[in-house]
Amino acid sequence: MYNYVEDGDSKTTAYVEGDQDKYEQFMARIEAGEKIEADDWMPDEYRQSLIKLISMHGISEIMGALPEKEWVPKAPTLKRKLGIMAKVQDEMGHGQLLLRVAEDLMKPYERTREDLMDDLLNGELKFHNVFHMPTKTWADAGLVGWLVDGAAIISQTNMLDASYGPYQRALQRICQEEVFHAQHGEAIIMALAEGTEHQREILQEALNRWWPALLMFFGPASKETTGSSKQDVMIKYKIRKSTNEELRQAFLDKYLPRVFSLGLTVPDKTVHYDKAEEKWIYQQPDWDEFKQIIRNKGPRSKERLRLREIAYENNRWVRQALAPETVEV
Ligand SMILES: [Fe+2]
Ligand SMILES: [Fe+2]
């Protein structure tokens, strides 16, 4: 899954001196809706924006499997266990697919997937804010599928026509699987919403806890908030179409009526649809807290990174065995 989150200022420039002709041809291809491939010339700003986006997306898929994996042994029935296990496997597959796309883009810098894993462990590569959060009850497992995968679908369909071919093709497949994840989550939510008083209680409690993280999912609204214009750079290069706030509004449009129709509430009394402005009004989450969370100071950041590190170390022998130089010909 996941979305590009703004953090800090972009230091890249569109092209270096002498490359103006190449840059103009490149932009003409982008404007014409052509797909850019891995070996094509591309401006450094485009390459670096893609590396940042796709490596964060890929690593978030892998980090996202960790909170859900916690519920595989505790799922209430065999059917639910199989469902959530398949979802965890899908997310790991998404991560692998995307990290390969990022690795191709990093070739000019002689950087590899191993470097990305080092970046993750030393805090340079961030993973999505929602995966720093705890999953306390079975309702969290349902909510992650229903609303976090639901948000991911909105964020990723925004890039389904991305100008970079390898990413666009990976997203086509990923989005199809994400739809299954959202349906799986929705089925859990429906069972809880139609269940006992206790089941409804844990569902409402989970939604109350997840609400700020869900609002944060799409990132801050504008560069006035972030001091960054990375959203604009991605829109200029037709990597994405909509801004963070447009995506958040699309999410609220789709899910708030469903939330209310189940008799659930959100922990924000100001939430309402403003017909004149044609948008949802809501209380801003604490964006300073958001910055802390993605800097690995969230409630579960350290534990999840440690788990990843242990898995990475334990599986080192597999990577070594598969390395091309060890294959005899
Ligand atoms: Fe995914
Ligand atoms: Fe998913």
XYZ file of C-alpha atoms and ligand atoms in Angstrom:
331
model
C 0.000 0.000 0.000
C 0.920 3.317 0.963
C 1.106 6.924 0.575
C 3.898 9.378 0.148
C 4.332 11.499 3.245
C 5.908 14.894 3.120
C 8.737 15.567 5.508
C 11.336 18.280 5.087
C 12.386 20.301 2.086
C 13.167 18.993 -1.352
C 16.792 19.684 -2.219
C 16.741 18.374 -5.778
C 16.576 20.517 -8.887
C 14.732 19.608 -12.052
C 17.825 19.138 -14.252
C 21.499 20.013 -14.411
C 22.894 22.626 -16.784
C 23.319 21.268 -20.314
C 20.367 18.880 -20.006
C 17.712 21.407 -20.949
C 16.905 19.776 -24.320
C 16.620 16.361 -22.738
C 14.437 17.825 -20.015
C 12.088 19.441 -22.524
C 11.765 16.192 -24.498
C 11.130 14.345 -21.262
C 8.395 16.789 -20.226
C 6.806 16.511 -23.680
C 6.579 12.733 -23.177
C 5.037 13.254 -19.736
C 2.503 15.734 -21.142
C 1.614 13.303 -23.953
C 0.839 10.617 -21.346
C 3.724 8.364 -22.398
C 5.176 5.968 -19.853
C 8.777 6.420 -18.747
C 10.763 3.186 -18.433
C 13.690 2.282 -16.167
C 16.411 2.785 -18.806
C 15.016 6.050 -20.227
C 16.678 9.390 -19.494
C 14.948 11.133 -16.613
C 15.707 14.267 -14.591
C 17.258 13.700 -11.203
C 14.315 15.342 -9.462
C 11.949 12.790 -11.060
C 14.198 9.845 -10.198
C 14.693 10.958 -6.608
C 10.992 11.669 -6.068
C 10.183 8.169 -7.346
C 12.860 6.499 -5.223
C 11.553 8.224 -2.115
C 7.915 7.457 -2.904
C 8.368 3.839 -3.988
C 10.875 2.874 -1.279
C 8.564 4.311 1.374
C 5.576 2.576 -0.196
C 7.456 -0.754 -0.447
C 8.845 -0.697 3.053
C 5.438 0.317 4.449
C 3.889 -2.769 2.841
C 6.394 -4.902 4.726
C 6.086 -2.972 8.005
C 2.285 -3.092 7.583
C 2.324 -6.872 7.640
C 3.748 -6.806 11.185
C 0.738 -5.412 13.125
C -1.577 -7.766 11.217
C 0.687 -10.760 11.698
C 0.124 -10.345 15.462
C -3.507 -11.394 14.861
C -2.852 -14.536 12.803
C -2.562 -16.832 15.863
C -5.417 -15.052 17.651
C -7.990 -14.847 14.820
C -11.359 -16.118 16.133
C -12.063 -18.820 13.504
C -10.131 -20.909 10.977
C -11.738 -18.963 8.109
C -10.592 -15.641 9.606
C -7.124 -17.046 10.271
C -6.734 -18.129 6.639
C -8.028 -14.755 5.455
C -5.639 -12.668 7.510
C -2.714 -14.989 6.750
C -3.306 -14.583 3.011
C -3.449 -10.800 3.454
C -0.127 -10.761 5.338
C 1.458 -12.782 2.516
C 0.032 -10.393 -0.089
C 1.497 -7.371 1.731
C 4.963 -8.938 1.850
C 4.648 -9.653 -1.890
C 3.681 -6.026 -2.555
C 6.744 -4.923 -0.607
C 9.082 -7.172 -2.634
C 7.578 -6.046 -5.941
C 7.971 -2.365 -5.073
C 11.478 -2.628 -3.629
C 12.585 -4.178 -6.928
C 11.151 -1.176 -8.779
C 13.003 1.143 -6.366
C 16.210 -0.864 -6.780
C 16.179 -0.374 -10.578
C 15.808 3.375 -10.079
C 18.721 3.436 -7.618
C 21.207 1.823 -10.059
C 22.903 5.139 -11.015
C 23.595 5.719 -7.331
C 24.837 2.111 -6.867
C 22.371 1.573 -4.059
C 20.515 -1.686 -3.381
C 17.615 -3.084 -1.386
C 20.087 -3.888 1.411
C 20.853 -0.155 1.620
C 17.126 0.568 1.927
C 16.858 -1.895 4.790
C 19.799 -0.169 6.492
C 18.057 3.182 5.926
C 14.911 1.809 7.551
C 16.771 0.506 10.579
C 18.769 3.701 11.070
C 15.663 5.883 10.695
C 16.428 7.502 7.319
C 13.686 5.656 5.454
C 10.302 6.279 7.023
C 7.346 3.946 7.033
C 3.720 4.906 7.078
C 2.279 6.463 10.250
C -0.524 3.885 10.626
C 1.959 1.041 11.092
C 3.489 2.618 14.175
C 0.179 2.088 15.983
C -0.839 -0.832 18.228
C -3.539 -3.345 17.217
C -5.090 -4.075 20.604
C -8.225 -6.069 19.750
C -9.696 -8.129 16.915
C -11.660 -5.021 15.936
C -8.319 -3.382 15.073
C -7.565 -6.193 12.635
C -10.918 -5.536 10.942
C -10.475 -1.792 10.984
C -7.018 -1.957 9.426
C -8.443 -3.957 6.524
C -11.570 -1.858 6.116
C -10.240 1.670 6.589
C -6.433 1.507 6.276
C -6.540 -0.658 3.144
C -9.537 1.453 2.076
C -7.419 4.598 2.423
C -4.561 2.885 0.598
C -6.852 2.091 -2.331
C -7.801 5.776 -2.601
C -4.148 6.811 -2.407
C -2.991 4.209 -4.929
C -5.759 4.579 -7.474
C -4.649 8.226 -7.552
C -1.406 6.893 -9.062
C -2.804 4.070 -11.235
C -1.902 6.080 -14.323
C 1.491 7.201 -12.957
C 3.979 8.309 -15.605
C 6.625 5.817 -14.458
C 5.750 2.532 -16.213
C 7.230 -0.020 -13.771
C 5.460 1.595 -10.800
C 2.200 2.005 -12.686
C 2.184 -1.672 -13.684
C 3.027 -2.810 -10.138
C 0.147 -0.688 -8.814
C -2.343 -2.318 -11.202
C -1.724 -5.658 -9.571
C -1.392 -4.332 -6.022
C -4.694 -2.431 -6.191
C -6.575 -5.547 -7.257
C -5.307 -7.367 -4.177
C -5.985 -4.362 -1.927
C -9.660 -4.572 -2.893
C -9.744 -8.105 -1.426
C -8.093 -6.784 1.741
C -10.709 -4.067 2.134
C -13.509 -6.606 1.589
C -11.932 -8.933 4.134
C -11.787 -6.062 6.649
C -15.355 -5.029 5.864
C -16.589 -8.593 6.506
C -14.959 -8.545 9.960
C -16.452 -5.109 10.697
C -19.951 -6.214 9.607
C -19.796 -9.274 11.853
C -18.770 -7.114 14.826
C -21.334 -4.379 14.055
C -24.130 -6.959 13.929
C -22.796 -8.845 16.955
C -23.086 -8.597 20.717
C -22.913 -5.434 22.779
C -19.291 -6.242 23.614
C -18.420 -6.649 19.932
C -19.964 -3.275 19.108
C -18.084 -1.726 22.011
C -14.666 -2.960 20.894
C -15.452 -1.783 17.364
C -16.339 1.740 18.512
C -13.331 1.830 20.832
C -11.006 0.804 17.979
C -12.475 3.465 15.676
C -11.997 6.145 18.355
C -8.347 5.164 18.732
C -7.680 4.953 14.981
C -9.438 8.164 13.957
C -6.452 10.583 14.257
C -4.116 8.103 12.507
C -6.646 7.723 9.660
C -6.844 11.497 9.203
C -3.035 11.614 9.174
C -2.868 8.828 6.574
C -2.797 11.154 3.565
C -0.271 13.571 5.062
C -0.647 17.283 5.831
C -2.773 19.396 3.524
C -0.378 21.807 1.913
C 3.092 23.189 1.741
C 1.990 25.952 4.121
C 1.787 23.192 6.727
C 4.834 21.218 5.660
C 7.155 23.848 4.193
C 7.558 21.422 1.288
C 6.336 21.320 -2.294
C 6.806 17.608 -2.942
C 3.100 17.111 -3.692
C 3.419 19.711 -6.464
C 6.540 18.033 -7.889
C 4.721 14.691 -8.088
C 1.699 16.283 -9.740
C 3.936 18.153 -12.222
C 5.511 14.860 -13.324
C 2.111 13.126 -13.441
C 3.135 10.599 -10.815
C -0.018 11.458 -8.881
C -3.138 13.451 -9.712
C -4.647 14.767 -6.485
C -3.328 16.587 -3.437
C -3.248 15.094 0.066
C -6.356 17.043 1.087
C -8.303 15.974 -2.009
C -7.507 12.352 -1.184
C -8.541 12.802 2.453
C -11.843 14.332 1.317
C -12.423 11.384 -1.037
C -11.793 9.025 1.878
C -14.248 10.897 4.137
C -16.813 10.989 1.283
C -16.631 7.259 0.856
C -16.360 6.027 4.436
C -18.100 8.485 6.773
C -21.609 7.655 5.461
C -20.781 3.945 5.931
C -19.466 4.532 9.450
C -22.627 6.431 10.412
C -24.944 3.888 8.777
C -23.499 1.197 11.062
C -24.489 3.325 14.057
C -20.851 4.150 14.800
C -19.511 7.612 15.637
C -16.177 9.373 15.225
C -14.503 11.118 18.160
C -14.876 14.597 16.676
C -18.090 16.552 17.318
C -17.224 19.085 14.611
C -17.367 16.556 11.762
C -20.005 17.493 9.180
C -20.411 17.943 5.446
C -20.473 21.571 4.380
C -22.773 21.657 1.342
C -21.804 25.187 0.338
C -18.092 24.405 0.349
C -18.677 20.826 -0.845
C -16.256 19.349 1.638
C -16.051 17.634 4.987
C -15.181 19.804 7.944
C -13.131 18.071 10.614
C -10.732 18.889 13.402
C -7.101 18.715 12.276
C -5.119 15.931 13.917
C -1.964 16.900 15.795
C 0.550 17.252 12.946
C 3.453 17.648 15.397
C 2.562 14.237 16.778
C 2.442 12.902 13.200
C 6.025 14.107 12.637
C 7.124 12.379 15.839
C 5.389 9.136 14.817
C 7.067 8.936 11.403
C 10.400 9.709 13.053
C 9.982 6.364 14.813
C 8.665 7.844 18.043
C 5.197 6.276 17.733
C 3.652 3.834 20.228
C 4.997 0.692 18.458
C 7.828 2.074 16.287
C 10.715 0.555 18.210
C 9.145 -2.917 18.628
C 8.238 -3.187 14.928
C 11.696 -2.060 13.778
C 13.274 -4.561 16.142
C 11.083 -7.349 14.734
C 12.111 -6.384 11.202
C 15.766 -6.329 12.218
C 15.574 -9.793 13.785
C 13.821 -11.222 10.694
C 16.407 -9.554 8.435
C 19.309 -11.033 10.418
C 17.743 -14.502 10.675
C 17.174 -14.652 6.926
C 20.626 -13.404 5.944
C 21.701 -16.937 4.977
C 18.843 -17.176 2.437
C 19.888 -13.923 0.746
C 23.495 -15.082 0.678
C 22.554 -18.456 -0.788
C 20.548 -16.747 -3.552
C 23.130 -14.067 -4.391
C 24.137 -14.381 -8.088
C 27.862 -14.738 -7.338
C 27.222 -17.915 -5.344
C 25.370 -19.645 -8.216
C 27.571 -22.168 -9.986
C 27.379 -22.234 -13.785
Fe -0.567 -3.936 0.131
Fe -3.457 -4.364 1.815
